[in-house]
Coordinates of C-alpha atoms in Angstrom, one line a residue:
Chain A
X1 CA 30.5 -28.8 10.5
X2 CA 29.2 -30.3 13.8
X3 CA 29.3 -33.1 15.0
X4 CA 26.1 -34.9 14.2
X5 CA 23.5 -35.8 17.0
X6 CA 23.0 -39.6 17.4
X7 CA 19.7 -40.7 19.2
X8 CA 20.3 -42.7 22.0
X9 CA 17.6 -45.1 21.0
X10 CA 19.3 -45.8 17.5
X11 CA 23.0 -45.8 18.8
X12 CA 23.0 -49.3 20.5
X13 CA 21.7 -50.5 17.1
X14 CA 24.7 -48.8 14.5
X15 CA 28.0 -50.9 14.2
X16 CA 31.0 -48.8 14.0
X17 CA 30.3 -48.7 9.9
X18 CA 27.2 -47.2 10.9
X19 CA 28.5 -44.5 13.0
X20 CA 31.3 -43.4 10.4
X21 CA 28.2 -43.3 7.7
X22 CA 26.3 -40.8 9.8
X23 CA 29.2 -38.7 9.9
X24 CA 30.0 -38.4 6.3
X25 CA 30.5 -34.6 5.8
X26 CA 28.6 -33.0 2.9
X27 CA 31.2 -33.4 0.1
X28 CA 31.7 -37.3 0.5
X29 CA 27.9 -37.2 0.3
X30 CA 27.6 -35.8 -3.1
X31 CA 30.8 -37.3 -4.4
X32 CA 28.5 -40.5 -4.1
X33 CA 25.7 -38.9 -5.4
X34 CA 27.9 -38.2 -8.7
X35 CA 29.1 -41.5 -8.9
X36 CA 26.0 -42.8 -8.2
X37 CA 24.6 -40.5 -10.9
X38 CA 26.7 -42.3 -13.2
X39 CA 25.6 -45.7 -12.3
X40 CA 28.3 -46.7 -9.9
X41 CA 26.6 -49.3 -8.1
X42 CA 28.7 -49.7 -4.7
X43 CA 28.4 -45.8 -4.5
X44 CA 24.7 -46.2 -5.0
X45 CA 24.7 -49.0 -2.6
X46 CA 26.8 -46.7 0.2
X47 CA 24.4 -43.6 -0.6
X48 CA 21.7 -45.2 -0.1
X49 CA 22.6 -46.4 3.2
X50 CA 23.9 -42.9 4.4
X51 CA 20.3 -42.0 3.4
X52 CA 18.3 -44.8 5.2
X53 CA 20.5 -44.4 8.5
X54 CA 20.1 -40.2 8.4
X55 CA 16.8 -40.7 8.1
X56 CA 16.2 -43.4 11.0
X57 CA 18.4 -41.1 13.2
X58 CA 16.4 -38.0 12.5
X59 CA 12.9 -39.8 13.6
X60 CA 14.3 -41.4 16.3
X61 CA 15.1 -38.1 17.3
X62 CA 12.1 -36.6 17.1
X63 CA 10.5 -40.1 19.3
X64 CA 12.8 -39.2 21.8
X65 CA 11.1 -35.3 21.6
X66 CA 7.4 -36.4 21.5
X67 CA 7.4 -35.2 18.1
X68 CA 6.7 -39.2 16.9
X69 CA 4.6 -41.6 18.6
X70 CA 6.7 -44.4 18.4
X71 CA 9.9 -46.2 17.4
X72 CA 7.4 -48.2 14.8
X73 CA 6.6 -45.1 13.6
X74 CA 9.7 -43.6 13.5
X75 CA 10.9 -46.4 11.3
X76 CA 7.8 -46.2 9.1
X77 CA 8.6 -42.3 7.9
X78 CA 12.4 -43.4 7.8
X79 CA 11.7 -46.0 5.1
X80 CA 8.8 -43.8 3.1
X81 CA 11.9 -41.2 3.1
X82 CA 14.4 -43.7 1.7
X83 CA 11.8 -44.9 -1.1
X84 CA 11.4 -41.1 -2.1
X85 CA 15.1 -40.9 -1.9
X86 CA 15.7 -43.6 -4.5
X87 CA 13.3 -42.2 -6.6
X88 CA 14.1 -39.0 -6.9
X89 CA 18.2 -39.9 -6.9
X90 CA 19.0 -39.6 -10.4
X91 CA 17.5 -35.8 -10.2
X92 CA 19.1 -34.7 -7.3
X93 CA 21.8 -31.5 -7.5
X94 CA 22.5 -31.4 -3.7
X95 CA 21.7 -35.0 -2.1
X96 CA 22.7 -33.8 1.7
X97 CA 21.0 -30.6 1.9
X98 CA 17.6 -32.1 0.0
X99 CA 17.8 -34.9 2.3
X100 CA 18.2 -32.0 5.8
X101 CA 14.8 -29.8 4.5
X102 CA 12.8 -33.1 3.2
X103 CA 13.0 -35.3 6.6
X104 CA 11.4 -31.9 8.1
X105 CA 8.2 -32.6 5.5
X106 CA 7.8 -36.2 6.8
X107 CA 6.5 -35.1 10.2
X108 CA 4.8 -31.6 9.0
X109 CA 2.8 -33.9 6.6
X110 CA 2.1 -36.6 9.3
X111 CA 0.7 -34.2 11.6
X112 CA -1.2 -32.4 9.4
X113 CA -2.9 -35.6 8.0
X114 CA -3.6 -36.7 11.6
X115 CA -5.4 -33.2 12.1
X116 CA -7.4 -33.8 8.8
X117 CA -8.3 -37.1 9.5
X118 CA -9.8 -35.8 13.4
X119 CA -11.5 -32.7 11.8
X120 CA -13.4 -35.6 9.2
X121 CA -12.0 -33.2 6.2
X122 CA -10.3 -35.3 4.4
X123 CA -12.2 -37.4 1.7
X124 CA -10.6 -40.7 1.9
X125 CA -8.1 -42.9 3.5
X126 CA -5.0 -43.7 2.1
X127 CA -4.5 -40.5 1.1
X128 CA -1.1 -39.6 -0.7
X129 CA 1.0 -36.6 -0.7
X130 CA 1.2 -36.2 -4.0
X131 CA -2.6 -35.9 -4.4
X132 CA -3.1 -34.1 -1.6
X133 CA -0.6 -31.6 -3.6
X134 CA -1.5 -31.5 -6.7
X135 CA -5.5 -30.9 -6.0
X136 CA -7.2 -28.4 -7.9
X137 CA -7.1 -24.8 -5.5
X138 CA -10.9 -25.3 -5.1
X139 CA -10.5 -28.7 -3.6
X140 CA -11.1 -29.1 0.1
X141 CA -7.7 -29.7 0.4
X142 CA -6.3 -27.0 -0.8
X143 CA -5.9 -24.0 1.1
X144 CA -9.3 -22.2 1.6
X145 CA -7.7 -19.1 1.1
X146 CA -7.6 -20.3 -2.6
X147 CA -11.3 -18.5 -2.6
X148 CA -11.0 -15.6 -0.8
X149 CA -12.0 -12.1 -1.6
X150 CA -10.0 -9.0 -0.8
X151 CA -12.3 -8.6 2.1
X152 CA -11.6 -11.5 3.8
X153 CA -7.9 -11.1 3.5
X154 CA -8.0 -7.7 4.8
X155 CA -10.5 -9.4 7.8
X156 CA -7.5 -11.7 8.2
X157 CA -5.0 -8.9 8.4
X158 CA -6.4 -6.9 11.4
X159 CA -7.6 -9.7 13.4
X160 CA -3.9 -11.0 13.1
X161 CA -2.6 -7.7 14.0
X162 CA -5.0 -8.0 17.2
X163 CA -3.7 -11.3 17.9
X164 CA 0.2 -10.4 17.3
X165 CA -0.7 -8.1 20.4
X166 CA -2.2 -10.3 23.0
X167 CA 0.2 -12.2 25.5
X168 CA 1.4 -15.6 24.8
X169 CA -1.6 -17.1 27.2
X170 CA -4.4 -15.1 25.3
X171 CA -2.8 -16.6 22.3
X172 CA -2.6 -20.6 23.5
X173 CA -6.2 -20.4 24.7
X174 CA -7.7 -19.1 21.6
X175 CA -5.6 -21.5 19.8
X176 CA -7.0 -24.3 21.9
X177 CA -10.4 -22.5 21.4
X178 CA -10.1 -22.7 17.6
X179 CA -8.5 -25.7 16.2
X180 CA -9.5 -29.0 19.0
X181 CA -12.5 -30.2 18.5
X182 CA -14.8 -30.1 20.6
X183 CA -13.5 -27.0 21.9
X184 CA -12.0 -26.5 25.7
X185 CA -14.4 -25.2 28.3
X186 CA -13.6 -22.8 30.4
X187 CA -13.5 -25.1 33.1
X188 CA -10.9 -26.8 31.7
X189 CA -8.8 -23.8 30.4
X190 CA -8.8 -22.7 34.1
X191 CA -7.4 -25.7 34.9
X192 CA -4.7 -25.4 32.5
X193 CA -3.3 -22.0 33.5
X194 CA -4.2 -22.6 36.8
X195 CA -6.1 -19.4 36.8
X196 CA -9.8 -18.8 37.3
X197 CA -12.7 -19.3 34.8
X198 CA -13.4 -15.2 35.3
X199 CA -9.9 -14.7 34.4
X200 CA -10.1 -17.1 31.2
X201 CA -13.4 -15.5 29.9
X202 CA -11.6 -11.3 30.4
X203 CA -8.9 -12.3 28.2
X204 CA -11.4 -14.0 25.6
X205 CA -13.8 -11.5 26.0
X206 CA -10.9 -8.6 25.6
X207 CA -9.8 -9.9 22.6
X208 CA -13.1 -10.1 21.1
X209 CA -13.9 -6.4 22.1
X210 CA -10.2 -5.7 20.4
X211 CA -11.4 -7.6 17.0
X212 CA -14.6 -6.3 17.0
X213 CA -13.4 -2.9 17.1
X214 CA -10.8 -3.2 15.0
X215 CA -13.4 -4.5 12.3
X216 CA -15.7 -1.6 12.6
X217 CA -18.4 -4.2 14.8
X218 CA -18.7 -2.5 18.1
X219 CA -21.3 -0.1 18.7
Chain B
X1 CA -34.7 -21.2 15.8
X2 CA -32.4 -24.2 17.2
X3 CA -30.8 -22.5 20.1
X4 CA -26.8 -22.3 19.9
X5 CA -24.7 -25.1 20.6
X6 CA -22.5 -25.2 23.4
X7 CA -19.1 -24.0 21.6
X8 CA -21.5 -20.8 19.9
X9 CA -23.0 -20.1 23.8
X10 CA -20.3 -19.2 25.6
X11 CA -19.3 -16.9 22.6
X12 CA -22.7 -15.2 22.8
X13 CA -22.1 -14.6 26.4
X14 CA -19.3 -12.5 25.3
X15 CA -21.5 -10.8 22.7
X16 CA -24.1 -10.3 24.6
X17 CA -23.6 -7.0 26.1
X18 CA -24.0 -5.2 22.5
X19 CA -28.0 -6.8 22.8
X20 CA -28.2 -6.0 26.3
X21 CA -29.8 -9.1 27.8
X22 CA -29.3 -10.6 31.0
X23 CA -28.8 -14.0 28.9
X24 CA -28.5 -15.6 25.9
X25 CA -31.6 -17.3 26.5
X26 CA -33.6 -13.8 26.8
X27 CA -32.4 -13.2 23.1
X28 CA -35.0 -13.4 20.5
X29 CA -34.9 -15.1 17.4
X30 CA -33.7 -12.2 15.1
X31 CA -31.1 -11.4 17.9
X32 CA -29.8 -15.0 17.9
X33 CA -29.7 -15.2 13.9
X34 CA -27.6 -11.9 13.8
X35 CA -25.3 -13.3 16.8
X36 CA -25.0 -16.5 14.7
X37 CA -23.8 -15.1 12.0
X38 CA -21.4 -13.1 13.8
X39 CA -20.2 -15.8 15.6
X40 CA -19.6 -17.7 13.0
X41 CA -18.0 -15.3 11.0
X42 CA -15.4 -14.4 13.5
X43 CA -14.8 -18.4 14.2
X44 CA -13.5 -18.5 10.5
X45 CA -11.9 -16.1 10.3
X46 CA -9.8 -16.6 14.3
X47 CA -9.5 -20.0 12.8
X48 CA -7.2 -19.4 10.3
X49 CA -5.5 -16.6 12.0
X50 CA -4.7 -18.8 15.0
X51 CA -3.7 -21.8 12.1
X52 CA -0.7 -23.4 13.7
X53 CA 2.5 -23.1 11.5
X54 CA 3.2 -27.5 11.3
X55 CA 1.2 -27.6 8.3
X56 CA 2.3 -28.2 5.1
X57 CA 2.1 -24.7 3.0
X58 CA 4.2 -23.8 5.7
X59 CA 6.8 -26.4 4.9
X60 CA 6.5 -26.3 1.0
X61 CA 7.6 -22.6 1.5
X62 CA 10.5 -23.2 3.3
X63 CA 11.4 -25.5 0.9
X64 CA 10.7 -22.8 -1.9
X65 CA 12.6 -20.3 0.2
X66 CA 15.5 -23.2 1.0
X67 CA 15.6 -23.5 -3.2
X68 CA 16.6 -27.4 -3.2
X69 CA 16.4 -29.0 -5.9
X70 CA 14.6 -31.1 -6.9
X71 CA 11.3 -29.2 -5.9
X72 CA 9.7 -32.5 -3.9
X73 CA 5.7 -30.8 -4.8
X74 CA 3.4 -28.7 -6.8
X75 CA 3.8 -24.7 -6.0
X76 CA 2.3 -23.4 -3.7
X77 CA -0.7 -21.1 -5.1
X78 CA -0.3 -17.0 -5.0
X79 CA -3.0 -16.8 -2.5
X80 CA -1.8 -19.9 -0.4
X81 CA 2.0 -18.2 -0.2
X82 CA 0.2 -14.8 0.7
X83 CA -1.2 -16.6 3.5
X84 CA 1.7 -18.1 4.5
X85 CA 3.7 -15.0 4.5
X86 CA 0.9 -13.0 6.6
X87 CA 0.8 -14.9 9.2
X88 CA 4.9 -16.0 9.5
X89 CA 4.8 -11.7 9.5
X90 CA 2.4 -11.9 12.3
X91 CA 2.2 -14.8 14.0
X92 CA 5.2 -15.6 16.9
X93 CA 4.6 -19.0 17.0
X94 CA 5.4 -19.3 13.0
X95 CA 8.4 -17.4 13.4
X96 CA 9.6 -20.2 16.3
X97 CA 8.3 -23.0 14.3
X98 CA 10.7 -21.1 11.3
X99 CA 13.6 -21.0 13.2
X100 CA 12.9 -24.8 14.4
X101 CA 13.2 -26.1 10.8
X102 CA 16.1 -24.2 10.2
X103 CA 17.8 -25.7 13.2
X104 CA 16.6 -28.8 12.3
X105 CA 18.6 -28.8 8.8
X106 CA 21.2 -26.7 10.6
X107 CA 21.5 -23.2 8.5
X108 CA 19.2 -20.4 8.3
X109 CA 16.9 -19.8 5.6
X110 CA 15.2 -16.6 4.5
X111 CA 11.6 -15.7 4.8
X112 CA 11.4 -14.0 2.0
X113 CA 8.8 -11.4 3.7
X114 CA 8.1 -8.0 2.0
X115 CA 6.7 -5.2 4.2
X116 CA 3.0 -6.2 4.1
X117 CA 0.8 -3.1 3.8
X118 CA -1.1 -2.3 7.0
X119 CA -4.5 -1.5 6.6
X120 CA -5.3 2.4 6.8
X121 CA -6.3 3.9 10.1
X122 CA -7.2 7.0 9.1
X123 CA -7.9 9.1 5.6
X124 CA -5.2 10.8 4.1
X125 CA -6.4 14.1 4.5
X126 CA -5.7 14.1 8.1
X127 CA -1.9 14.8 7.3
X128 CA -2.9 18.3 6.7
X129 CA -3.4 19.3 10.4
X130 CA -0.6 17.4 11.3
X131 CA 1.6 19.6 9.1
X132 CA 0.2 22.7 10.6
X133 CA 0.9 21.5 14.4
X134 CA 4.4 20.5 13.2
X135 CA 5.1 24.2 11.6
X136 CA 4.1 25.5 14.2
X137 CA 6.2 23.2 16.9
X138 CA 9.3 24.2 15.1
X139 CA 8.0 27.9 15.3
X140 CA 8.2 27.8 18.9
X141 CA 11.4 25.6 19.4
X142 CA 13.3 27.7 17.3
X143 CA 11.6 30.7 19.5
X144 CA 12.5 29.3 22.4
X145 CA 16.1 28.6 21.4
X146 CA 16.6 32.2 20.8
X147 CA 15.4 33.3 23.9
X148 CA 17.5 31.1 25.3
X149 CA 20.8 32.6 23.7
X150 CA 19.7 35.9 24.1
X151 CA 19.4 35.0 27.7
X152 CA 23.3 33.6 27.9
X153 CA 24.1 36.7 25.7
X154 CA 22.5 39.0 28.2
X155 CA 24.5 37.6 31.5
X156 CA 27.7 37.4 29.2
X157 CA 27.1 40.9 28.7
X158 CA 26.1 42.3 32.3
X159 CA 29.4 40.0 33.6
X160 CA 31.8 42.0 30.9
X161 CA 30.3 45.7 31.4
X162 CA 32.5 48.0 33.8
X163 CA 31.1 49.4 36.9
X164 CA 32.1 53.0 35.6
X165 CA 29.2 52.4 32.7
X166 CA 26.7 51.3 34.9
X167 CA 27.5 54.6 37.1
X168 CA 27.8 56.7 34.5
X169 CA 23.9 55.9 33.5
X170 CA 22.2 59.4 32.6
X171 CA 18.9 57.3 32.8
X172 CA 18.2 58.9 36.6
X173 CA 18.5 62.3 35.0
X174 CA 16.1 62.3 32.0
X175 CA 13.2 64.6 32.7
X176 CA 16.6 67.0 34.0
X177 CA 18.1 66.6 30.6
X178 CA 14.8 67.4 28.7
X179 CA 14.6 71.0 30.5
X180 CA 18.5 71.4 30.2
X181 CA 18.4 70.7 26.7
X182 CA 15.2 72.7 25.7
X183 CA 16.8 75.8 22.8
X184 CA 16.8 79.0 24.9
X185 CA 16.5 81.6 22.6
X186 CA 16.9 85.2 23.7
X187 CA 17.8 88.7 22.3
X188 CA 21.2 88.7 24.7
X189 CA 21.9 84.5 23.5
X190 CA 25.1 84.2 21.5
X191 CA 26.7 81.2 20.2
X192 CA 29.4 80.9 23.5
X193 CA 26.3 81.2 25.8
X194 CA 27.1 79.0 28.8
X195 CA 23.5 77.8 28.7
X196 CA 24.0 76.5 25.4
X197 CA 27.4 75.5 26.1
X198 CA 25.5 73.7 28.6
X199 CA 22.6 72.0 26.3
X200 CA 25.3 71.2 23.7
X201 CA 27.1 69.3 25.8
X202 CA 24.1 67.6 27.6
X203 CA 22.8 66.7 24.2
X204 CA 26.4 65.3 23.2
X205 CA 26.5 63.6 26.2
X206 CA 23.2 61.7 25.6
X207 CA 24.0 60.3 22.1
X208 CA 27.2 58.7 23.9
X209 CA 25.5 55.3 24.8
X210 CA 25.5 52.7 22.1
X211 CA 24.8 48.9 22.1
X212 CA 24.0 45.8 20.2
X213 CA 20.5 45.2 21.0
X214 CA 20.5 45.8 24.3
X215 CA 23.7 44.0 24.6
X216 CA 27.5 45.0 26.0
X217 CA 26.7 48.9 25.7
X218 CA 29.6 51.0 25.6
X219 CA 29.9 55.1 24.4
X220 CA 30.9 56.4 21.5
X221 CA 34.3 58.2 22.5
X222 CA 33.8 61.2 20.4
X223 CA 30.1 62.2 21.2
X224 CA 31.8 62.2 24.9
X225 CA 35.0 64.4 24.3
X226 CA 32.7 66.7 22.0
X227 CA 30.5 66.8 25.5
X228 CA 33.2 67.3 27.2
X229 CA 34.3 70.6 25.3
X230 CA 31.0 72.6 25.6
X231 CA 30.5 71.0 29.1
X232 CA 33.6 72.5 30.5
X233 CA 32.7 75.9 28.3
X234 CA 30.1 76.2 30.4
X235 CA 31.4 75.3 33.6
X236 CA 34.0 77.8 33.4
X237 CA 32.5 80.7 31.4
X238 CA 29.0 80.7 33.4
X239 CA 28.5 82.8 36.8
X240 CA 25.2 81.0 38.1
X241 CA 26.3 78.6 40.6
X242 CA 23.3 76.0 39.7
X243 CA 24.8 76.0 36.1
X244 CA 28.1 75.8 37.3
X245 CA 27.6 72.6 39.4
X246 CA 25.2 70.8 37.0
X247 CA 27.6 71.2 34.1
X248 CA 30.8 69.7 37.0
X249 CA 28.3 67.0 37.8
X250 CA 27.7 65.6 34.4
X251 CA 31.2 66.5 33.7
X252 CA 31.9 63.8 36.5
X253 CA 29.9 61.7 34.5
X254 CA 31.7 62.3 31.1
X255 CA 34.9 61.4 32.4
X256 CA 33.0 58.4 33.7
X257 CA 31.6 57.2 30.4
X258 CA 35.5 57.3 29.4
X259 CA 36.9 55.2 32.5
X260 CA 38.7 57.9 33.9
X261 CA 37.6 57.3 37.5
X262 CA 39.6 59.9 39.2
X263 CA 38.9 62.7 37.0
X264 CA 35.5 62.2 37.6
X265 CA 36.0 61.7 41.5
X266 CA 37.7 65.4 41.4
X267 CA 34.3 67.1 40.2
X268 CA 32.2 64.8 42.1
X269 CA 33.7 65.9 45.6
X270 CA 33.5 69.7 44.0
X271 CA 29.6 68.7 43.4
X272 CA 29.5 67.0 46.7
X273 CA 30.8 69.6 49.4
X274 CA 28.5 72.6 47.4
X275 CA 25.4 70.8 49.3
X276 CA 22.9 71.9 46.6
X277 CA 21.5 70.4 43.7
X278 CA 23.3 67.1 42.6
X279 CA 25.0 66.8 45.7
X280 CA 23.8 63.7 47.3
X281 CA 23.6 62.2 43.8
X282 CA 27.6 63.2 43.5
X283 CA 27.9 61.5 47.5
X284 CA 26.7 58.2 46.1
X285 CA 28.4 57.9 43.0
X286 CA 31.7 58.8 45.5
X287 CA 30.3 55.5 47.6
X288 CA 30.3 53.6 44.7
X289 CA 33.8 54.6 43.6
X290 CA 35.4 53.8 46.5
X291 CA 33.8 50.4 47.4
X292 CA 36.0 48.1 45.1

């Protein structure tokens, strides 16, 4: 296995015990989850601190990325981690491996809450995972495509084999175009791909002609 | 009719051509409603096809796909993984954003895509012309290739023939033949007549040549020497001089058809110094003997 990545941020903070934690390969890992499993308390006690310093490394990580505003908040996801660790301990079949894919949720979820909470969709503040998850498909928070007909998903289809098609550029302007609110003008998308506001509007306006006729639209 | 907002405006522009206005502002109300609703149509549906993959169905199936265990949320609905899968099959930023969570917990995890059905182009029927242009393609390939080796056959067989074949060609000579060869029947004609010693031989002489369609002729050694028989009955039994050199000359060309180059060479210079008929045929067939 490789090495593991320290962030430079975290490292001046780890003692040597630290370190040798954070390198503990995958077997030690759930040899402590077994004992721990079995209510051996100083294996519990070491788990839990592999867990607590993983996660603090990973976040710190992603700070040092952009990916996490700031150390604050990069301790903030690291300890909601470790409280869903602890919970969810006696459960776990493979503690290293649910611990790699779960620290990925933490900042998925983060973002995407964020988004809600700018696009005024979601209903109230605090709002948990777990409700968020187990709404009912027809709530707003659940996937619209909960409600879809087969027309609409074979709309989706063809417009996204239009898309697939365009260049990279097309594709990051009508993102922009799509999902900020308000939305970019082309003013500003010029100034973005240092290109011209003609040249902004014939990639738009080509991909529009492409969907349109794609759809059956265009006359 | 409130006019449109600034984010709907600029996609009228775009739309605009199908009314054929100057501008959106020369668009009447029943225009603008349609346009609307257009507009807004196609911004729901580009908004979820341009949906950015950090979201969290996304996430909760790569964690179904990862299979850890415990599962940390509710399933993820048919329609919501059907979504998820369409656009991680169509959508290169989900793809990236797949591979960025796999590096993230450092081993690769499978998408789990099936091959999604394309929507039809065109009606099935339209395979039918398509099989008849194909038919015919391979028609004309396979056409084409025979040509082709009947072409390399052809130049195979012109490079193997010997020259004595090509000279010994009775093609020159057919509307000769055709009167040579007519039956002469007369109250003095007997079987040893030199004139039908003649037109036997003639006639033997032209069922010599043989090929395989067209390719590496060659004659057929026994019509030849049969020829041969009746030719020189007639070249030593007749008394006309103008029967006498024809039969020597297509003599010549017997032995020719055989490859016997000098027994043909001894009647052609007999046809050759007569200096009547045959003779400058018999000088250039000499030529061509000599000239290797």
């Amino acid at each position: 296995m490789a090495r593991k990545v320290i962030s430079s941020v975290l490292h001046p903070q780890l003692t040597p015990n630290d370190l040798t934690r954070l390198e503990y390969p995958d077997a030690t890992i759930e040899a402590l989850r077994e004992r721990a499993q079995n209510n051996d308390t100083d294996a519990r006690a070491d788990l839990l601190a592999w867990a607590a310093l993983t996660a603090r490394n990973y976040f710190y990580l992603k700070y040092q990325k952009g990916e996490v505003r700031s150390s604050d908040e990069a301790e903030t996801l690291a300890a909601d981690f470790l409280l869903e660790f602890e919970q969810t301990l006696p459960r776990l079949q493979q503690a290293a491996r649910w611990t790699r894919v779960m620290l990925t949720r933490y900042v998925t979820y983060k973002r995407h809450r964020e988004k809600r909470h700018a696009e005024r969709t979601v209903v109230t503040d605090p709002q948990t995972i777990a409700e968020v998850e187990s709404a009912p498909a027809s709530d707003p928070n659940r996937h619209p495509s909960n409600i879809w007909d087969d027309a609409q998903w074979r709309t989706l289809q063809m417009t996204l084999q239009v898309l697939n098609k365009q260049p990279e550029t097309t594709r990051n302007i009508l993102k922009r175009i799509f999902w900020e609110d308000p939305p970019p003008s082309y003013q500003e998308l010029a100034a973005l791909h240092n290109t011209s506001e003609a040249a902004i509007k014939m990639r738009v306006s080509r991909f529009y002609k492409a969907v349109r006729q794609k759809l059956g639209h265009s006359r | 009719m409130p006019p449109l907002s600034p984010e709907d405006a600029w996609l009228a522009d775009l739309l605009r051509d199908e009314a054929s206005v100057a501008s959106a502002e020369a668009l009447d109300a029943e225009t603008l409603k349609a346009l609307r609703h257009e507009v807004n149509a196609l911004r729901a549906v580009l908004h979820d096809a341009t949906a950015t993959p950090d979201n969290p169905w996304l996430w909760r199936y790569f964690a179904e796909q990862a299979r850890i265990e415990p599962v940390p949320s509710s399933p993820l609905t048919p329609p919501e993984r059907r979504w998820v899968k369409l656009l991680l099959t169509h959508h290169p930023d989900w793809q990236k954003h797949w591979q960025s969570l796999e590096e993230d917990i450092g081993e690769s995890v499978p998408m789990g895509l099936e091959v999604m059905q394309r929507a039809p182009d065109r009606p099935a029927h339209a395979a039918q012309p398509q099989a008849r242009v194909y038919v015919w393609r391979r028609f004309l390939v396979a056409a084409v290739v025979v040509i082709g080796l009947y072409g390399v056959l052809w130049g195979v067989s012109q490079a193997t023939t010997p020259v004595t074949h090509t000279l010994a060609s009775l093609d020159p000579y057919a509307s000769d033949l055709a009167v040579l060869t007519a039956p002469v029947r007369s109250a003095n004609t007997s079987s040893t007549d030199p004139t039908q010693s003649l037109a036997q031989g003639l006639n033997a002489l032209q069922a010599a040549p043989t090929s395989t369609l067209g390719l590496f002729p060659q004659h057929d050694p026994a019509h030849v020497q049969d020829a041969l028989a009746h030719l020189n009955q007639a070249y030593t039994e007749t008394d006309d001089p103008i029967l006498n050199v024809t039969a020597a000359f297509f003599i010549a060309k017997a032995h020719l058809m055989l490859g016997d180059v000098e027994a043909a060479r001894s009647h052609l210079q007999d046809v050759a110094q007569r200096n009547t008929v045959y003779s400058d045929d018999a000088q250039a067939l000499l030529a061509e003997i000599v000239t290797p």
